[in-house]
Amino acid sequence: IRDRNNTYRIKTSLIASSITAFLLSVVMLIQSAAYNDPTPRLAALVAVLIPFYYVFLEILFRRIIVDDQRLIKKTLCTRRVVDASSISRAGRADVKDRTFIVVETEGKRPLLVSNSYDRFGELTEAVIGLAGEDAASDALKKMPRERHRRKSDLINVWMAALVFAAVIAVRFAG
């Protein structure tokens, strides 16, 4: 199960922009501490950044692993395993610019896999192979040939980086 070809991570472009935003936010925190900002102001800044740091870590640790018997979705705090024998249906859901693989199992909530993963076409083929041709919907079977772009996440992370850079620039100027 440790074969790198069966492990799918979040797209490199999203990770790179997240690292940039993270580094800028750390500079912003250091700068605030260096300028002797009042404690309540520094505490408010940290409180605002905590959700950002959680999302950053989630992006770094999120992965999907597919082998012959199961699909494993790992996140920062959770791990969900779906055995091939328990898959009742594998389908597709589209929400704006997001496309999801939906893996349904007997008696459990569906497992969703977004198109934020690198090699999403290969991931889709792996899920189809795991679920079997009968359980895979026609819409899912068409997905490996389609191009899946999800720009909204990347734009949001770059916007955060720009905000952090602007705050740093204003602080240095003032």
PDB file of C-alpha atoms in Angstrom:
ATOM      1  CA  ILE A   1       0.000   0.000   0.000  1.00  0.00           C
ATOM      2  CA  ARG A   2       3.023   2.304   0.215  1.00  0.00           C
ATOM      3  CA  ASP A   3       3.486   2.412  -3.564  1.00  0.00           C
ATOM      4  CA  ARG A   4       3.779   6.092  -4.528  1.00  0.00           C
ATOM      5  CA  ASN A   5       1.783   5.482  -7.722  1.00  0.00           C
ATOM      6  CA  ASN A   6      -1.255   4.592  -5.609  1.00  0.00           C
ATOM      7  CA  THR A   7      -0.982   7.686  -3.392  1.00  0.00           C
ATOM      8  CA  TYR A   8      -2.668  10.879  -4.529  1.00  0.00           C
ATOM      9  CA  ARG A   9      -1.919  14.229  -2.887  1.00  0.00           C
ATOM     10  CA  ILE A  10      -3.321  17.716  -3.230  1.00  0.00           C
ATOM     11  CA  LYS A  11      -2.104  19.532  -6.358  1.00  0.00           C
ATOM     12  CA  THR A  12       1.422  20.918  -6.123  1.00  0.00           C
ATOM     13  CA  SER A  13       0.311  24.399  -7.204  1.00  0.00           C
ATOM     14  CA  LEU A  14      -2.084  24.591  -4.261  1.00  0.00           C
ATOM     15  CA  ILE A  15       0.578  23.348  -1.832  1.00  0.00           C
ATOM     16  CA  ALA A  16       3.169  25.841  -3.146  1.00  0.00           C
ATOM     17  CA  SER A  17       0.819  28.811  -2.833  1.00  0.00           C
ATOM     18  CA  SER A  18      -0.221  27.631   0.646  1.00  0.00           C
ATOM     19  CA  ILE A  19       3.419  27.495   1.752  1.00  0.00           C
ATOM     20  CA  THR A  20       3.932  31.040   0.438  1.00  0.00           C
ATOM     21  CA  ALA A  21       0.906  32.295   2.374  1.00  0.00           C
ATOM     22  CA  PHE A  22       2.049  30.418   5.492  1.00  0.00           C
ATOM     23  CA  LEU A  23       5.534  31.962   5.367  1.00  0.00           C
ATOM     24  CA  LEU A  24       4.096  35.448   4.889  1.00  0.00           C
ATOM     25  CA  SER A  25       1.774  34.953   7.855  1.00  0.00           C
ATOM     26  CA  VAL A  26       4.735  33.887  10.032  1.00  0.00           C
ATOM     27  CA  VAL A  27       6.628  37.018   8.953  1.00  0.00           C
ATOM     28  CA  MET A  28       3.538  39.036   9.842  1.00  0.00           C
ATOM     29  CA  LEU A  29       3.414  37.461  13.324  1.00  0.00           C
ATOM     30  CA  ILE A  30       7.130  38.031  13.920  1.00  0.00           C
ATOM     31  CA  GLN A  31       6.784  41.593  12.720  1.00  0.00           C
ATOM     32  CA  SER A  32       3.873  42.208  15.104  1.00  0.00           C
ATOM     33  CA  ALA A  33       5.849  40.813  18.013  1.00  0.00           C
ATOM     34  CA  ALA A  34       8.929  42.842  17.041  1.00  0.00           C
ATOM     35  CA  TYR A  35       6.905  46.066  16.893  1.00  0.00           C
ATOM     36  CA  ASN A  36       5.673  45.363  20.425  1.00  0.00           C
ATOM     37  CA  ASP A  37       2.028  45.274  19.443  1.00  0.00           C
ATOM     38  CA  PRO A  38      -0.278  45.270  22.469  1.00  0.00           C
ATOM     39  CA  THR A  39      -1.031  41.774  23.718  1.00  0.00           C
ATOM     40  CA  PRO A  40      -4.767  41.892  22.857  1.00  0.00           C
ATOM     41  CA  ARG A  41      -3.943  42.923  19.289  1.00  0.00           C
ATOM     42  CA  LEU A  42      -1.366  40.129  18.930  1.00  0.00           C
ATOM     43  CA  ALA A  43      -3.818  37.635  20.470  1.00  0.00           C
ATOM     44  CA  ALA A  44      -6.501  38.707  17.992  1.00  0.00           C
ATOM     45  CA  LEU A  45      -4.057  38.212  15.112  1.00  0.00           C
ATOM     46  CA  VAL A  46      -3.189  34.720  16.334  1.00  0.00           C
ATOM     47  CA  ALA A  47      -6.898  33.887  16.760  1.00  0.00           C
ATOM     48  CA  VAL A  48      -7.574  34.971  13.185  1.00  0.00           C
ATOM     49  CA  LEU A  49      -4.635  32.937  11.856  1.00  0.00           C
ATOM     50  CA  ILE A  50      -5.412  29.660  13.672  1.00  0.00           C
ATOM     51  CA  PRO A  51      -8.095  28.559  11.156  1.00  0.00           C
ATOM     52  CA  PHE A  52      -5.713  29.434   8.314  1.00  0.00           C
ATOM     53  CA  TYR A  53      -2.988  27.289   9.894  1.00  0.00           C
ATOM     54  CA  TYR A  54      -5.409  24.387  10.314  1.00  0.00           C
ATOM     55  CA  VAL A  55      -6.373  24.558   6.618  1.00  0.00           C
ATOM     56  CA  PHE A  56      -2.697  24.806   5.675  1.00  0.00           C
ATOM     57  CA  LEU A  57      -1.859  21.647   7.627  1.00  0.00           C
ATOM     58  CA  GLU A  58      -4.927  19.904   6.206  1.00  0.00           C
ATOM     59  CA  ILE A  59      -3.714  20.650   2.660  1.00  0.00           C
ATOM     60  CA  LEU A  60      -0.258  19.274   3.462  1.00  0.00           C
ATOM     61  CA  PHE A  61      -1.469  16.043   5.068  1.00  0.00           C
ATOM     62  CA  ARG A  62      -4.484  15.170   2.890  1.00  0.00           C
ATOM     63  CA  ARG A  63      -4.041  12.137   0.631  1.00  0.00           C
ATOM     64  CA  ILE A  64      -5.923   9.295  -0.996  1.00  0.00           C
ATOM     65  CA  ILE A  65      -4.438   5.814  -1.248  1.00  0.00           C
ATOM     66  CA  VAL A  66      -5.978   3.213  -3.549  1.00  0.00           C
ATOM     67  CA  ASP A  67      -4.862  -0.397  -3.716  1.00  0.00           C
ATOM     68  CA  ASP A  68      -6.525  -3.637  -4.889  1.00  0.00           C
ATOM     69  CA  GLN A  69      -8.700  -4.053  -1.800  1.00  0.00           C
ATOM     70  CA  ARG A  70      -9.454  -0.614  -0.421  1.00  0.00           C
ATOM     71  CA  LEU A  71      -9.504   3.153  -0.672  1.00  0.00           C
ATOM     72  CA  ILE A  72      -8.024   5.159   2.202  1.00  0.00           C
ATOM     73  CA  LYS A  73      -8.649   8.868   2.697  1.00  0.00           C
ATOM     74  CA  LYS A  74      -6.203  10.444   5.146  1.00  0.00           C
ATOM     75  CA  THR A  75      -6.538  13.929   6.520  1.00  0.00           C
ATOM     76  CA  LEU A  76      -4.809  15.764   9.335  1.00  0.00           C
ATOM     77  CA  CYS A  77      -7.008  14.293  12.068  1.00  0.00           C
ATOM     78  CA  THR A  78      -8.888  11.430  10.411  1.00  0.00           C
ATOM     79  CA  ARG A  79      -8.437   8.287   8.411  1.00  0.00           C
ATOM     80  CA  ARG A  80     -11.302   6.628   6.578  1.00  0.00           C
ATOM     81  CA  VAL A  81     -10.992   3.189   4.967  1.00  0.00           C
ATOM     82  CA  VAL A  82     -13.467   1.886   2.403  1.00  0.00           C
ATOM     83  CA  ASP A  83     -13.111  -1.770   1.442  1.00  0.00           C
ATOM     84  CA  ALA A  84     -13.807  -2.644  -2.199  1.00  0.00           C
ATOM     85  CA  SER A  85     -16.381  -5.221  -1.110  1.00  0.00           C
ATOM     86  CA  SER A  86     -18.426  -2.561   0.718  1.00  0.00           C
ATOM     87  CA  ILE A  87     -18.752  -0.163  -2.254  1.00  0.00           C
ATOM     88  CA  SER A  88     -22.341  -0.124  -3.496  1.00  0.00           C
ATOM     89  CA  ARG A  89     -21.947   2.687  -6.030  1.00  0.00           C
ATOM     90  CA  ALA A  90     -19.295   5.098  -7.288  1.00  0.00           C
ATOM     91  CA  GLY A  91     -20.508   8.241  -8.977  1.00  0.00           C
ATOM     92  CA  ARG A  92     -19.859  11.866  -9.721  1.00  0.00           C
ATOM     93  CA  ALA A  93     -21.120  15.147  -8.337  1.00  0.00           C
ATOM     94  CA  ASP A  94     -20.502  18.602  -9.810  1.00  0.00           C
ATOM     95  CA  VAL A  95     -20.768  21.812  -7.799  1.00  0.00           C
ATOM     96  CA  LYS A  96     -19.706  24.922  -9.727  1.00  0.00           C
ATOM     97  CA  ASP A  97     -16.028  24.397 -10.647  1.00  0.00           C
ATOM     98  CA  ARG A  98     -15.672  21.442  -8.309  1.00  0.00           C
ATOM     99  CA  THR A  99     -16.041  17.839  -9.345  1.00  0.00           C
ATOM    100  CA  PHE A 100     -16.289  15.084  -6.780  1.00  0.00           C
ATOM    101  CA  ILE A 101     -15.957  11.342  -6.904  1.00  0.00           C
ATOM    102  CA  VAL A 102     -18.715   9.999  -4.659  1.00  0.00           C
ATOM    103  CA  VAL A 103     -18.113   6.535  -3.204  1.00  0.00           C
ATOM    104  CA  GLU A 104     -21.211   5.102  -1.557  1.00  0.00           C
ATOM    105  CA  THR A 105     -21.087   2.208   0.892  1.00  0.00           C
ATOM    106  CA  GLU A 106     -23.738   0.197   2.692  1.00  0.00           C
ATOM    107  CA  GLY A 107     -24.841   1.907   5.884  1.00  0.00           C
ATOM    108  CA  LYS A 108     -22.193   4.637   5.931  1.00  0.00           C
ATOM    109  CA  ARG A 109     -22.038   8.184   4.668  1.00  0.00           C
ATOM    110  CA  PRO A 110     -20.546   8.641   1.189  1.00  0.00           C
ATOM    111  CA  LEU A 111     -16.842   9.315   0.810  1.00  0.00           C
ATOM    112  CA  LEU A 112     -16.165  12.413  -1.302  1.00  0.00           C
ATOM    113  CA  VAL A 113     -12.965  13.015  -3.244  1.00  0.00           C
ATOM    114  CA  SER A 114     -12.560  16.459  -4.817  1.00  0.00           C
ATOM    115  CA  ASN A 115     -10.721  17.360  -7.988  1.00  0.00           C
ATOM    116  CA  SER A 116      -8.076  19.154  -5.894  1.00  0.00           C
ATOM    117  CA  TYR A 117      -5.863  16.081  -6.155  1.00  0.00           C
ATOM    118  CA  ASP A 118      -2.952  15.691  -8.563  1.00  0.00           C
ATOM    119  CA  ARG A 119      -3.433  13.030 -11.228  1.00  0.00           C
ATOM    120  CA  PHE A 120      -7.205  13.227 -10.768  1.00  0.00           C
ATOM    121  CA  GLY A 121      -7.850  11.252 -13.964  1.00  0.00           C
ATOM    122  CA  GLU A 122      -5.676   8.390 -12.711  1.00  0.00           C
ATOM    123  CA  LEU A 123      -7.370   8.584  -9.321  1.00  0.00           C
ATOM    124  CA  THR A 124     -10.753   8.304 -11.014  1.00  0.00           C
ATOM    125  CA  GLU A 125      -9.613   5.250 -12.973  1.00  0.00           C
ATOM    126  CA  ALA A 126      -8.308   3.657  -9.774  1.00  0.00           C
ATOM    127  CA  VAL A 127     -11.665   4.207  -8.034  1.00  0.00           C
ATOM    128  CA  ILE A 128     -13.529   2.757 -11.030  1.00  0.00           C
ATOM    129  CA  GLY A 129     -11.248  -0.288 -10.917  1.00  0.00           C
ATOM    130  CA  LEU A 130     -11.803  -0.682  -7.185  1.00  0.00           C
ATOM    131  CA  ALA A 131     -15.582  -0.263  -7.364  1.00  0.00           C
ATOM    132  CA  GLY A 132     -15.983  -2.426 -10.462  1.00  0.00           C
ATOM    133  CA  GLU A 133     -17.655  -1.589 -13.759  1.00  0.00           C
ATOM    134  CA  ASP A 134     -21.143  -2.421 -12.468  1.00  0.00           C
ATOM    135  CA  ALA A 135     -20.941  -0.100  -9.460  1.00  0.00           C
ATOM    136  CA  ALA A 136     -19.355   2.799 -11.381  1.00  0.00           C
ATOM    137  CA  SER A 137     -21.789   5.272 -12.925  1.00  0.00           C
ATOM    138  CA  ASP A 138     -21.550   6.290 -16.570  1.00  0.00           C
ATOM    139  CA  ALA A 139     -20.726   9.874 -15.517  1.00  0.00           C
ATOM    140  CA  LEU A 140     -17.803   8.600 -13.448  1.00  0.00           C
ATOM    141  CA  LYS A 141     -16.515   6.455 -16.310  1.00  0.00           C
ATOM    142  CA  LYS A 142     -16.298   9.574 -18.520  1.00  0.00           C
ATOM    143  CA  MET A 143     -14.283  11.565 -15.952  1.00  0.00           C
ATOM    144  CA  PRO A 144     -10.741  10.272 -16.648  1.00  0.00           C
ATOM    145  CA  ARG A 145     -10.892  11.746 -20.167  1.00  0.00           C
ATOM    146  CA  GLU A 146     -12.129  15.147 -18.985  1.00  0.00           C
ATOM    147  CA  ARG A 147      -9.958  18.031 -17.887  1.00  0.00           C
ATOM    148  CA  HIS A 148     -10.627  19.075 -14.304  1.00  0.00           C
ATOM    149  CA  ARG A 149      -9.596  22.539 -13.239  1.00  0.00           C
ATOM    150  CA  ARG A 150     -10.395  23.996  -9.899  1.00  0.00           C
ATOM    151  CA  LYS A 151      -9.139  27.546  -9.780  1.00  0.00           C
ATOM    152  CA  SER A 152     -11.126  28.828  -6.805  1.00  0.00           C
ATOM    153  CA  ASP A 153      -8.923  27.213  -4.135  1.00  0.00           C
ATOM    154  CA  LEU A 154      -5.741  28.466  -5.757  1.00  0.00           C
ATOM    155  CA  ILE A 155      -7.163  31.988  -6.107  1.00  0.00           C
ATOM    156  CA  ASN A 156      -8.271  31.997  -2.444  1.00  0.00           C
ATOM    157  CA  VAL A 157      -4.817  31.001  -1.209  1.00  0.00           C
ATOM    158  CA  TRP A 158      -3.083  33.615  -3.370  1.00  0.00           C
ATOM    159  CA  MET A 159      -5.541  36.236  -2.086  1.00  0.00           C
ATOM    160  CA  ALA A 160      -4.551  35.326   1.483  1.00  0.00           C
ATOM    161  CA  ALA A 161      -0.876  35.625   0.523  1.00  0.00           C
ATOM    162  CA  LEU A 162      -1.512  39.066  -1.007  1.00  0.00           C
ATOM    163  CA  VAL A 163      -3.336  40.245   2.123  1.00  0.00           C
ATOM    164  CA  PHE A 164      -0.464  39.059   4.332  1.00  0.00           C
ATOM    165  CA  ALA A 165       2.070  40.763   2.028  1.00  0.00           C
ATOM    166  CA  ALA A 166       0.054  43.997   2.073  1.00  0.00           C
ATOM    167  CA  VAL A 167      -0.122  44.008   5.880  1.00  0.00           C
ATOM    168  CA  ILE A 168       3.645  43.427   6.064  1.00  0.00           C
ATOM    169  CA  ALA A 169       4.295  46.230   3.545  1.00  0.00           C
ATOM    170  CA  VAL A 170       2.068  48.685   5.428  1.00  0.00           C
ATOM    171  CA  ARG A 171       3.793  47.794   8.702  1.00  0.00           C
ATOM    172  CA  PHE A 172       7.267  48.318   7.204  1.00  0.00           C
ATOM    173  CA  ALA A 173       6.200  51.617   5.628  1.00  0.00           C
ATOM    174  CA  GLY A 174       4.666  52.911   8.862  1.00  0.00           C
TER     175      GLY A 174
END
